[in-house]
Amino acid sequence: MRKHKGFTMVLLTFLFLGIFLSACMSDDSENQHAEGKISIDIYQGKVEFRDQFIKLAEKYEEENPDVSISVTAVGGGTDYFTSLRSRFSAGDEPEIFSVAGPSEAEDFKQYLSDLSDTKAASLALEGTLDGLMEGEQVYGLPFNQEGYGLIYNKKMFEEAGIDAEKILTYEDLEEAVQKLDSQKDELGIEEVFALPANEEWVISNHLANTFIAPEFNNSVMEAYESGTVPFEKSEELKRILDLQNTYSIQPTLSMDYSQQVEQYFTLEKVAIIQQGNWIYPTVAQMDQTFAEDNLGILPIPVEGHEGKLPVGVPNYWVVNDNKDDEVVEASKDFLNWMYTSEEGKEIVLNDLNFIPAYEGFDTSEIADPLSREIYEYSSKGYTIDWVFVGFPTPWTDSLGANMQEYIDGGKTWEEVIEDSRREWEGMRQ
Amino acid sequence: MKGRKRRLYVLEILGILLGLLWLSPFYLIAVNAFKTNRDIFADVLGFPSNPTIQNFIQAFIDLQFLQSLFNSLIITVASIGIIVFFSSMAAYALARNKSKLSSVILLIFVAAMLIPFQAVMIPLVALFGKAEMLNMVGLIFMYLGFGSSLAIFLYHGAMTSIPSTLDEAAIIDGANKFQTFWFIIFPLLKPISVTVGILNVIWIWNDFLLPSLILSDSEATIPLRMFYFFGQYTKQWHLALAGLTIVIIPVIVFYFIAQKQIIKGVSEGAVK
Amino acid sequence: MKSREFSYWLFLTPVILSLTLVVIIPLLFGLYYSFTDWNGLTVSTFIGLDHYMRVFEDQRFISSLWFTIKFSVVTVILLNILGLGLALLVTKQLKSSHLLRTIFFMPNLIGGLILGFIWQFIFISVFSDIGSIFGAESLQGWLSSPATGFWGLVILTSWQMAGYIMIIYIAYLQNIPSELLEAAEVDGANAFQRFRHVLFPLVAPAFTVSMFLTLSTAFKIYDQNLSLTDGGPYNSTEMVAMNIVNTAFTYNEMAYGQAKAIIFFIFVAAIAITQVYYNKKREVEL
């Protein structure tokens, strides 16, 4: 009996300790934003630069003692958009959050503040605001610019005697690939490509976008408003997908991004991968010199658009309108500071490693060779836009799934195109 | 008899082989945690050629380990305390009052176990959001809601084997219901309490989806923080594996301390 | 304790309150939403049974349901064989018995989501490494086809839960008097006969318990599915729980997803009730 009493007491102690502590903790969380300060919650889906972004926010707090910022980055296991939506349906709305483009912004129409009077909006580069504009109203400020293409190993191209500058058309590319393939042993590679077909976004968002963007005149809004998808260049898309798949390390359907970039490309098992400038930190972390000296990027050849690289705005910052005016203004001030003040720009360039989407940056400071090259294309206007942020939200997923099924031999290419077109039309009704 | 010895010998070998097979994933986590990202992809199976503890240092910082461990502990301990406390009382009330109403209440609790979480997820978050309860306290309350069903079921099963003469004697001695339960009956339920505790530790400690929808950044538990290593696109395997090793250690320690009870607890829960 | 008594309700109120707020009210809301065009934020019109009609024409949902059923059947069988096998092994007088119990149970301590990531790493990187060492083609390209994705999920779940089921069987095996088995042996029964006529009838109740546990777990799996295959390739390994989450969030059809969740609930409940009914019937017969 006595022994049991002890057990009961321990249990009760635990219980009350738990209740007491959780009560304290919840007090803390309420007081996270100190009294009398304007508090700004920022919600975004890029875990990659979470720490650097927190640093940026802290810097701003130092300069503006009346503002307190808390940053939440939603990571891998949870879909960013899922948790954003549940925050909103719970009435726990962030002041600033990110959306990818008009299709994602659709559900949040009533929450978007007009940002057209901000300094940042006036400095945004030509075309970077288009994805979230309505007439004269600007609803989102671009995070940055990103670009993708065929990233290749410079040293290997030299060894194989290929001049990357001369690869413009599909035929040029095919010839180069065959040349590399015939010298696999000398170059020490397993295959020419590593195609991560497991990642739907690589084959559908990116690769398919390259061939769909021209038919929407490179306009996100045109894609967003279109009731159907013409797919005039579907044969070209098939050709390049087949090329990558044929000359890739197999099986492509289970290969993921991390294998493609780290295991195969950085360890020099393949010569070319279809990817974008975001791979740089990962490559540099594994092999600094390789990253600095050995990365080149080529456009994916599109007939009639040779030499153009797909560059676009992956995400926009939007400010929640459903807050007090004072808070909305403070939120805008923070975004302005981030992209237009000297300290902000410094961190954006050197810590976040962004390719800026605004004027007034010292672009010679752009952190890495890939980004510099992409910025080059962008400033000359040799670009294909990222119109996929204007596709119906789930459409890229189903296109990706259809393309995977084609790779696996379960669907013909005609079926892929027909099914995808039908789905687009269904989603746009 | 000789044949029997030999058979035992063969079984011993078989057991050890199976054990190694079961442990192999843990081995892979541990060896690769000491390699750089590059070395992991170069050679997954072997021992690290130049072991580094850099991953552990980085993972420890990224996980904000002490804080998230503290958060996880608070949530787990408080939830389990509350589940044990309230469920045992409820089961006592249901078991000692044999009526239609009690059976119906018990049935509702048991039926609630069948409801898939996805069916209530969104309305639940919306409801608690309106009450401004999207924080640790709200989460602990939710765990009571989701966890009480199984606990009541287990306690109820055990309660039937405790003779009600015990309570009657206590009442005659002048104890009230509350005292009777806590001082006479509850101590006899200790094995079941341990069972309930263990089953819920395994669930709550590792739960991901629900806390991810509810907790703010400063309240994040260990599983939530783990996901900083698995970005939307990138997986930082070297850090993830080191982080996993750090995270698994407290669990293994707890397991070895409470091993007897755990094994007993799980089987008690099953037999009842 | 009478139900009219104050103390009766005092003891019950906290759990009833929490169940009501956490499960019942959200479920009722969910049920209501499934008849409307709710988008997660607002409800504008009542559309009746439209969503439910759609579910029966939804090929992707039907194939995910089919996949889930196949997965559950295979997993339940495999887990019970493994669990019983391991239990028989560690209840022999082996020197390593105690250690083995510890080892077999360990995977249960780690969350499903994290296990999924670990096994993804094993299936893709480790398997192909081992495959190239031994020249075994069959180890290459796991998770790249519907079949390997299916078996990947089965292996992961079996590895994770076998130790748990083992413990349940041990509990029942320990209640079997060893004299019984020895007597059978003296009578000249071989190992199979001893298992068939002595052991099996005695562990039958354990089978019932573990079947219930494994079936309900297998049916509701989400975490492992998400981190191991994420439904790929081309949604061929998408299970019901994931299909519901994807419908609600990826496709942004909250109300339709809610309708699927209600159907899912009815399905799970039907299975459980059938099982309980048969067990009750069998117990009566015994």
PDB file of C-alpha atoms in Angstrom, chain A residues 11-250:
ATOM      1  CA  LEU A  11       2.416  10.650 -11.009  1.00  0.00           C
ATOM      2  CA  LEU A  12       0.481  13.550  -9.562  1.00  0.00           C
ATOM      3  CA  THR A  13       3.644  15.589  -9.247  1.00  0.00           C
ATOM      4  CA  PHE A  14       4.402  14.974 -12.887  1.00  0.00           C
ATOM      5  CA  LEU A  15       0.915  15.928 -13.871  1.00  0.00           C
ATOM      6  CA  PHE A  16       0.908  19.218 -12.038  1.00  0.00           C
ATOM      7  CA  LEU A  17       4.444  19.993 -13.111  1.00  0.00           C
ATOM      8  CA  GLY A  18       3.332  19.440 -16.682  1.00  0.00           C
ATOM      9  CA  ILE A  19       0.309  21.660 -16.335  1.00  0.00           C
ATOM     10  CA  PHE A  20       2.321  24.324 -14.553  1.00  0.00           C
ATOM     11  CA  LEU A  21       5.122  24.313 -17.092  1.00  0.00           C
ATOM     12  CA  SER A  22       2.822  24.327 -20.083  1.00  0.00           C
ATOM     13  CA  ALA A  23       0.993  27.257 -18.573  1.00  0.00           C
ATOM     14  CA  CYS A  24       4.301  29.097 -18.219  1.00  0.00           C
ATOM     15  CA  MET A  25       5.295  28.161 -21.734  1.00  0.00           C
ATOM     16  CA  SER A  26       2.096  29.416 -23.234  1.00  0.00           C
ATOM     17  CA  ASP A  27       2.588  32.683 -21.395  1.00  0.00           C
ATOM     18  CA  ASP A  28       5.952  32.898 -23.035  1.00  0.00           C
ATOM     19  CA  SER A  29       4.557  32.333 -26.460  1.00  0.00           C
ATOM     20  CA  GLU A  30       1.989  35.061 -25.940  1.00  0.00           C
ATOM     21  CA  ASN A  31       4.757  37.359 -24.879  1.00  0.00           C
ATOM     22  CA  GLN A  32       7.037  36.435 -27.696  1.00  0.00           C
ATOM     23  CA  HIS A  33       6.214  39.823 -29.063  1.00  0.00           C
ATOM     24  CA  ALA A  34       6.978  42.226 -26.308  1.00  0.00           C
ATOM     25  CA  GLU A  35       4.371  44.695 -25.122  1.00  0.00           C
ATOM     26  CA  GLY A  36       3.784  47.810 -27.150  1.00  0.00           C
ATOM     27  CA  LYS A  37       5.647  46.560 -30.196  1.00  0.00           C
ATOM     28  CA  ILE A  38       4.255  45.994 -33.633  1.00  0.00           C
ATOM     29  CA  SER A  39       4.563  42.300 -34.211  1.00  0.00           C
ATOM     30  CA  ILE A  40       5.050  40.826 -37.657  1.00  0.00           C
ATOM     31  CA  ASP A  41       4.768  37.102 -38.293  1.00  0.00           C
ATOM     32  CA  ILE A  42       6.409  35.965 -41.493  1.00  0.00           C
ATOM     33  CA  TYR A  43       5.398  32.638 -42.959  1.00  0.00           C
ATOM     34  CA  GLN A  44       7.272  31.063 -45.830  1.00  0.00           C
ATOM     35  CA  GLY A  45       8.176  27.707 -47.316  1.00  0.00           C
ATOM     36  CA  LYS A  46      11.895  27.867 -47.945  1.00  0.00           C
ATOM     37  CA  VAL A  47      13.766  26.023 -45.237  1.00  0.00           C
ATOM     38  CA  GLU A  48      16.962  26.494 -47.227  1.00  0.00           C
ATOM     39  CA  PHE A  49      17.577  30.050 -46.139  1.00  0.00           C
ATOM     40  CA  ARG A  50      15.738  30.038 -42.835  1.00  0.00           C
ATOM     41  CA  ASP A  51      18.734  30.918 -40.666  1.00  0.00           C
ATOM     42  CA  GLN A  52      19.957  33.677 -42.932  1.00  0.00           C
ATOM     43  CA  PHE A  53      16.468  35.102 -43.071  1.00  0.00           C
ATOM     44  CA  ILE A  54      16.192  35.137 -39.298  1.00  0.00           C
ATOM     45  CA  LYS A  55      19.467  37.030 -39.233  1.00  0.00           C
ATOM     46  CA  LEU A  56      17.976  39.576 -41.624  1.00  0.00           C
ATOM     47  CA  ALA A  57      14.933  39.970 -39.390  1.00  0.00           C
ATOM     48  CA  GLU A  58      17.096  40.426 -36.299  1.00  0.00           C
ATOM     49  CA  LYS A  59      19.080  43.109 -38.045  1.00  0.00           C
ATOM     50  CA  TYR A  60      15.839  44.935 -38.816  1.00  0.00           C
ATOM     51  CA  GLU A  61      14.686  44.648 -35.207  1.00  0.00           C
ATOM     52  CA  GLU A  62      17.931  46.238 -34.071  1.00  0.00           C
ATOM     53  CA  GLU A  63      17.318  49.221 -36.283  1.00  0.00           C
ATOM     54  CA  ASN A  64      13.607  49.409 -35.515  1.00  0.00           C
ATOM     55  CA  PRO A  65      13.145  48.706 -31.814  1.00  0.00           C
ATOM     56  CA  ASP A  66       9.372  49.182 -32.056  1.00  0.00           C
ATOM     57  CA  VAL A  67       8.987  46.184 -34.390  1.00  0.00           C
ATOM     58  CA  SER A  68       9.261  42.532 -33.473  1.00  0.00           C
ATOM     59  CA  ILE A  69       9.454  39.907 -36.207  1.00  0.00           C
ATOM     60  CA  SER A  70       9.056  36.165 -35.945  1.00  0.00           C
ATOM     61  CA  VAL A  71       9.893  33.950 -38.889  1.00  0.00           C
ATOM     62  CA  THR A  72       8.408  30.542 -39.572  1.00  0.00           C
ATOM     63  CA  ALA A  73       9.832  28.372 -42.313  1.00  0.00           C
ATOM     64  CA  VAL A  74       7.768  25.329 -43.123  1.00  0.00           C
ATOM     65  CA  GLY A  75       9.851  22.312 -44.004  1.00  0.00           C
ATOM     66  CA  GLY A  76       9.907  19.153 -46.028  1.00  0.00           C
ATOM     67  CA  GLY A  77       7.458  16.871 -44.315  1.00  0.00           C
ATOM     68  CA  THR A  78       4.689  19.400 -44.395  1.00  0.00           C
ATOM     69  CA  ASP A  79       3.518  21.044 -47.497  1.00  0.00           C
ATOM     70  CA  TYR A  80       3.963  24.797 -47.031  1.00  0.00           C
ATOM     71  CA  PHE A  81       0.667  25.579 -48.638  1.00  0.00           C
ATOM     72  CA  THR A  82      -1.202  23.091 -46.460  1.00  0.00           C
ATOM     73  CA  SER A  83      -0.036  24.656 -43.272  1.00  0.00           C
ATOM     74  CA  LEU A  84      -0.558  28.171 -44.600  1.00  0.00           C
ATOM     75  CA  ARG A  85      -4.160  27.320 -45.362  1.00  0.00           C
ATOM     76  CA  SER A  86      -4.747  25.741 -41.975  1.00  0.00           C
ATOM     77  CA  ARG A  87      -3.273  28.838 -40.279  1.00  0.00           C
ATOM     78  CA  PHE A  88      -5.760  30.973 -42.147  1.00  0.00           C
ATOM     79  CA  SER A  89      -8.747  28.737 -41.523  1.00  0.00           C
ATOM     80  CA  ALA A  90      -7.815  28.889 -37.844  1.00  0.00           C
ATOM     81  CA  GLY A  91      -7.750  32.659 -37.922  1.00  0.00           C
ATOM     82  CA  ASP A  92      -4.073  32.663 -36.954  1.00  0.00           C
ATOM     83  CA  GLU A  93      -2.982  34.748 -39.894  1.00  0.00           C
ATOM     84  CA  PRO A  94       0.590  35.817 -40.581  1.00  0.00           C
ATOM     85  CA  GLU A  95       1.275  39.437 -41.509  1.00  0.00           C
ATOM     86  CA  ILE A  96       3.602  38.541 -44.382  1.00  0.00           C
ATOM     87  CA  PHE A  97       3.570  35.256 -46.287  1.00  0.00           C
ATOM     88  CA  SER A  98       4.733  33.876 -49.599  1.00  0.00           C
ATOM     89  CA  VAL A  99       2.827  32.611 -52.626  1.00  0.00           C
ATOM     90  CA  ALA A 100       4.262  31.196 -55.827  1.00  0.00           C
ATOM     91  CA  GLY A 101       2.081  33.006 -58.342  1.00  0.00           C
ATOM     92  CA  PRO A 102      -1.468  33.842 -59.374  1.00  0.00           C
ATOM     93  CA  SER A 103      -2.785  30.291 -59.006  1.00  0.00           C
ATOM     94  CA  GLU A 104      -1.675  30.056 -55.393  1.00  0.00           C
ATOM     95  CA  ALA A 105      -2.757  33.604 -54.653  1.00  0.00           C
ATOM     96  CA  GLU A 106      -6.272  32.892 -55.911  1.00  0.00           C
ATOM     97  CA  ASP A 107      -7.586  31.635 -52.572  1.00  0.00           C
ATOM     98  CA  PHE A 108      -6.109  34.591 -50.748  1.00  0.00           C
ATOM     99  CA  LYS A 109      -7.495  37.308 -53.000  1.00  0.00           C
ATOM    100  CA  GLN A 110      -9.346  39.044 -50.198  1.00  0.00           C
ATOM    101  CA  TYR A 111      -6.204  39.192 -48.061  1.00  0.00           C
ATOM    102  CA  LEU A 112      -3.773  40.849 -50.452  1.00  0.00           C
ATOM    103  CA  SER A 113      -2.631  44.406 -49.797  1.00  0.00           C
ATOM    104  CA  ASP A 114      -1.873  46.684 -52.691  1.00  0.00           C
ATOM    105  CA  LEU A 115       1.877  47.212 -52.713  1.00  0.00           C
ATOM    106  CA  SER A 116       2.109  49.491 -55.750  1.00  0.00           C
ATOM    107  CA  ASP A 117       3.126  52.484 -53.628  1.00  0.00           C
ATOM    108  CA  THR A 118       6.179  50.766 -52.168  1.00  0.00           C
ATOM    109  CA  LYS A 119       9.662  51.769 -53.195  1.00  0.00           C
ATOM    110  CA  ALA A 120      10.537  48.130 -53.790  1.00  0.00           C
ATOM    111  CA  ALA A 121       7.719  47.792 -56.338  1.00  0.00           C
ATOM    112  CA  SER A 122       8.986  50.821 -58.246  1.00  0.00           C
ATOM    113  CA  LEU A 123      12.457  49.320 -58.386  1.00  0.00           C
ATOM    114  CA  ALA A 124      11.373  45.826 -59.421  1.00  0.00           C
ATOM    115  CA  LEU A 125      12.880  44.740 -62.730  1.00  0.00           C
ATOM    116  CA  GLU A 126      10.818  44.704 -65.889  1.00  0.00           C
ATOM    117  CA  GLY A 127       8.315  41.869 -65.855  1.00  0.00           C
ATOM    118  CA  THR A 128       9.042  40.560 -62.377  1.00  0.00           C
ATOM    119  CA  LEU A 129       5.792  41.936 -60.951  1.00  0.00           C
ATOM    120  CA  ASP A 130       3.558  40.557 -63.700  1.00  0.00           C
ATOM    121  CA  GLY A 131       2.639  37.350 -61.935  1.00  0.00           C
ATOM    122  CA  LEU A 132       0.764  39.188 -59.200  1.00  0.00           C
ATOM    123  CA  MET A 133      -0.533  42.319 -60.879  1.00  0.00           C
ATOM    124  CA  GLU A 134      -4.031  43.359 -61.730  1.00  0.00           C
ATOM    125  CA  GLY A 135      -4.143  46.465 -63.859  1.00  0.00           C
ATOM    126  CA  GLU A 136      -2.090  49.000 -61.930  1.00  0.00           C
ATOM    127  CA  GLN A 137      -2.291  47.148 -58.619  1.00  0.00           C
ATOM    128  CA  VAL A 138       0.727  45.236 -57.399  1.00  0.00           C
ATOM    129  CA  TYR A 139      -0.064  42.471 -54.937  1.00  0.00           C
ATOM    130  CA  GLY A 140       3.261  40.723 -54.525  1.00  0.00           C
ATOM    131  CA  LEU A 141       6.928  41.580 -54.351  1.00  0.00           C
ATOM    132  CA  PRO A 142       9.282  39.079 -55.977  1.00  0.00           C
ATOM    133  CA  PHE A 143      11.609  37.132 -53.665  1.00  0.00           C
ATOM    134  CA  ASN A 144      14.334  36.943 -56.280  1.00  0.00           C
ATOM    135  CA  GLN A 145      14.996  35.523 -59.724  1.00  0.00           C
ATOM    136  CA  GLU A 146      15.908  31.962 -60.435  1.00  0.00           C
ATOM    137  CA  GLY A 147      16.901  30.230 -63.618  1.00  0.00           C
ATOM    138  CA  TYR A 148      17.309  26.678 -64.791  1.00  0.00           C
ATOM    139  CA  GLY A 149      18.748  24.913 -67.780  1.00  0.00           C
ATOM    140  CA  LEU A 150      21.272  22.208 -68.558  1.00  0.00           C
ATOM    141  CA  ILE A 151      24.052  22.549 -66.028  1.00  0.00           C
ATOM    142  CA  TYR A 152      27.216  20.932 -67.306  1.00  0.00           C
ATOM    143  CA  ASN A 153      30.673  20.005 -66.121  1.00  0.00           C
ATOM    144  CA  LYS A 154      33.009  22.446 -67.905  1.00  0.00           C
ATOM    145  CA  LYS A 155      36.129  20.361 -67.536  1.00  0.00           C
ATOM    146  CA  MET A 156      34.479  17.328 -69.094  1.00  0.00           C
ATOM    147  CA  PHE A 157      33.214  19.329 -72.050  1.00  0.00           C
ATOM    148  CA  GLU A 158      36.765  20.516 -72.654  1.00  0.00           C
ATOM    149  CA  GLU A 159      38.179  17.015 -72.406  1.00  0.00           C
ATOM    150  CA  ALA A 160      35.564  15.715 -74.809  1.00  0.00           C
ATOM    151  CA  GLY A 161      36.254  18.598 -77.154  1.00  0.00           C
ATOM    152  CA  ILE A 162      32.829  20.165 -77.002  1.00  0.00           C
ATOM    153  CA  ASP A 163      32.279  23.904 -77.187  1.00  0.00           C
ATOM    154  CA  ALA A 164      29.234  24.651 -75.058  1.00  0.00           C
ATOM    155  CA  GLU A 165      28.833  28.088 -76.656  1.00  0.00           C
ATOM    156  CA  LYS A 166      27.996  26.398 -79.951  1.00  0.00           C
ATOM    157  CA  ILE A 167      25.146  24.282 -78.630  1.00  0.00           C
ATOM    158  CA  LEU A 168      22.012  26.103 -79.696  1.00  0.00           C
ATOM    159  CA  THR A 169      19.643  23.691 -81.420  1.00  0.00           C
ATOM    160  CA  TYR A 170      18.371  20.294 -80.396  1.00  0.00           C
ATOM    161  CA  GLU A 171      20.587  18.693 -83.062  1.00  0.00           C
ATOM    162  CA  ASP A 172      23.660  20.385 -81.568  1.00  0.00           C
ATOM    163  CA  LEU A 173      22.743  19.063 -78.166  1.00  0.00           C
ATOM    164  CA  GLU A 174      22.085  15.543 -79.405  1.00  0.00           C
ATOM    165  CA  GLU A 175      25.456  15.511 -81.148  1.00  0.00           C
ATOM    166  CA  ALA A 176      27.225  16.665 -77.976  1.00  0.00           C
ATOM    167  CA  VAL A 177      25.452  14.051 -75.899  1.00  0.00           C
ATOM    168  CA  GLN A 178      26.413  11.273 -78.300  1.00  0.00           C
ATOM    169  CA  LYS A 179      29.985  12.497 -78.304  1.00  0.00           C
ATOM    170  CA  LEU A 180      30.090  12.393 -74.503  1.00  0.00           C
ATOM    171  CA  ASP A 181      28.422   9.004 -74.515  1.00  0.00           C
ATOM    172  CA  SER A 182      31.068   7.559 -76.818  1.00  0.00           C
ATOM    173  CA  GLN A 183      33.833   8.722 -74.470  1.00  0.00           C
ATOM    174  CA  LYS A 184      32.270   7.589 -71.209  1.00  0.00           C
ATOM    175  CA  ASP A 185      35.253   5.530 -70.137  1.00  0.00           C
ATOM    176  CA  GLU A 186      37.862   8.191 -70.889  1.00  0.00           C
ATOM    177  CA  LEU A 187      35.836  10.788 -69.005  1.00  0.00           C
ATOM    178  CA  GLY A 188      35.201   8.429 -66.117  1.00  0.00           C
ATOM    179  CA  ILE A 189      31.443   8.939 -66.134  1.00  0.00           C
ATOM    180  CA  GLU A 190      28.706   6.336 -65.807  1.00  0.00           C
ATOM    181  CA  GLU A 191      26.232   8.100 -68.082  1.00  0.00           C
ATOM    182  CA  VAL A 192      25.793  11.521 -69.664  1.00  0.00           C
ATOM    183  CA  PHE A 193      22.696  12.608 -67.728  1.00  0.00           C
ATOM    184  CA  ALA A 194      21.100  12.044 -64.350  1.00  0.00           C
ATOM    185  CA  LEU A 195      17.352  12.562 -64.745  1.00  0.00           C
ATOM    186  CA  PRO A 196      15.471  12.611 -61.416  1.00  0.00           C
ATOM    187  CA  ALA A 197      12.101  11.598 -62.821  1.00  0.00           C
ATOM    188  CA  ASN A 198      10.966  10.866 -59.276  1.00  0.00           C
ATOM    189  CA  GLU A 199      10.717  14.631 -58.772  1.00  0.00           C
ATOM    190  CA  GLU A 200       7.621  15.730 -60.648  1.00  0.00           C
ATOM    191  CA  TRP A 201       8.687  19.368 -60.568  1.00  0.00           C
ATOM    192  CA  VAL A 202      11.827  18.658 -62.580  1.00  0.00           C
ATOM    193  CA  ILE A 203      10.048  17.053 -65.513  1.00  0.00           C
ATOM    194  CA  SER A 204       6.771  18.936 -65.424  1.00  0.00           C
ATOM    195  CA  ASN A 205       7.141  22.375 -63.814  1.00  0.00           C
ATOM    196  CA  HIS A 206      10.539  23.022 -65.330  1.00  0.00           C
ATOM    197  CA  LEU A 207      11.026  20.931 -68.439  1.00  0.00           C
ATOM    198  CA  ALA A 208       7.450  21.193 -69.690  1.00  0.00           C
ATOM    199  CA  ASN A 209       7.298  24.912 -68.896  1.00  0.00           C
ATOM    200  CA  THR A 210      10.174  25.505 -71.315  1.00  0.00           C
ATOM    201  CA  PHE A 211       7.993  24.292 -74.192  1.00  0.00           C
ATOM    202  CA  ILE A 212       4.673  25.652 -72.986  1.00  0.00           C
ATOM    203  CA  ALA A 213       5.791  29.201 -72.101  1.00  0.00           C
ATOM    204  CA  PRO A 214       6.319  30.331 -75.724  1.00  0.00           C
ATOM    205  CA  GLU A 215       2.763  29.472 -76.694  1.00  0.00           C
ATOM    206  CA  PHE A 216       1.492  31.685 -73.878  1.00  0.00           C
ATOM    207  CA  ASN A 217       3.830  34.449 -75.122  1.00  0.00           C
ATOM    208  CA  ASN A 218       5.892  34.102 -71.953  1.00  0.00           C
ATOM    209  CA  SER A 219       3.094  35.586 -69.924  1.00  0.00           C
ATOM    210  CA  VAL A 220       2.133  34.118 -66.582  1.00  0.00           C
ATOM    211  CA  MET A 221      -1.207  35.892 -66.695  1.00  0.00           C
ATOM    212  CA  GLU A 222      -2.021  34.572 -70.146  1.00  0.00           C
ATOM    213  CA  ALA A 223      -1.435  31.041 -68.906  1.00  0.00           C
ATOM    214  CA  TYR A 224      -3.453  31.807 -65.812  1.00  0.00           C
ATOM    215  CA  GLU A 225      -6.425  32.988 -67.845  1.00  0.00           C
ATOM    216  CA  SER A 226      -6.282  30.308 -70.517  1.00  0.00           C
ATOM    217  CA  GLY A 227      -9.042  27.710 -70.679  1.00  0.00           C
ATOM    218  CA  THR A 228      -6.863  25.184 -72.460  1.00  0.00           C
ATOM    219  CA  VAL A 229      -3.269  24.303 -73.174  1.00  0.00           C
ATOM    220  CA  PRO A 230      -2.312  24.080 -76.864  1.00  0.00           C
ATOM    221  CA  PHE A 231       0.833  21.963 -76.407  1.00  0.00           C
ATOM    222  CA  GLU A 232       2.048  22.822 -79.921  1.00  0.00           C
ATOM    223  CA  LYS A 233       5.578  21.884 -78.956  1.00  0.00           C
ATOM    224  CA  SER A 234       4.704  18.566 -77.331  1.00  0.00           C
ATOM    225  CA  GLU A 235       6.909  16.652 -79.768  1.00  0.00           C
ATOM    226  CA  GLU A 236       9.891  18.799 -78.840  1.00  0.00           C
ATOM    227  CA  LEU A 237       9.199  18.129 -75.185  1.00  0.00           C
ATOM    228  CA  LYS A 238       9.029  14.406 -75.838  1.00  0.00           C
ATOM    229  CA  ARG A 239      12.291  14.523 -77.768  1.00  0.00           C
ATOM    230  CA  ILE A 240      14.241  16.161 -74.960  1.00  0.00           C
ATOM    231  CA  LEU A 241      12.672  13.991 -72.274  1.00  0.00           C
ATOM    232  CA  ASP A 242      13.595  10.877 -74.258  1.00  0.00           C
ATOM    233  CA  LEU A 243      17.120  12.151 -74.793  1.00  0.00           C
ATOM    234  CA  GLN A 244      17.659  12.734 -71.084  1.00  0.00           C
ATOM    235  CA  ASN A 245      16.015   9.474 -70.138  1.00  0.00           C
ATOM    236  CA  THR A 246      17.888   7.352 -72.692  1.00  0.00           C
ATOM    237  CA  TYR A 247      21.287   8.673 -71.715  1.00  0.00           C
ATOM    238  CA  SER A 248      20.583   8.807 -67.970  1.00  0.00           C
ATOM    239  CA  ILE A 249      21.613   6.622 -65.081  1.00  0.00           C
ATOM    240  CA  GLN A 250      18.763   4.150 -64.571  1.00  0.00           C
TER     241      GLN A 250
END
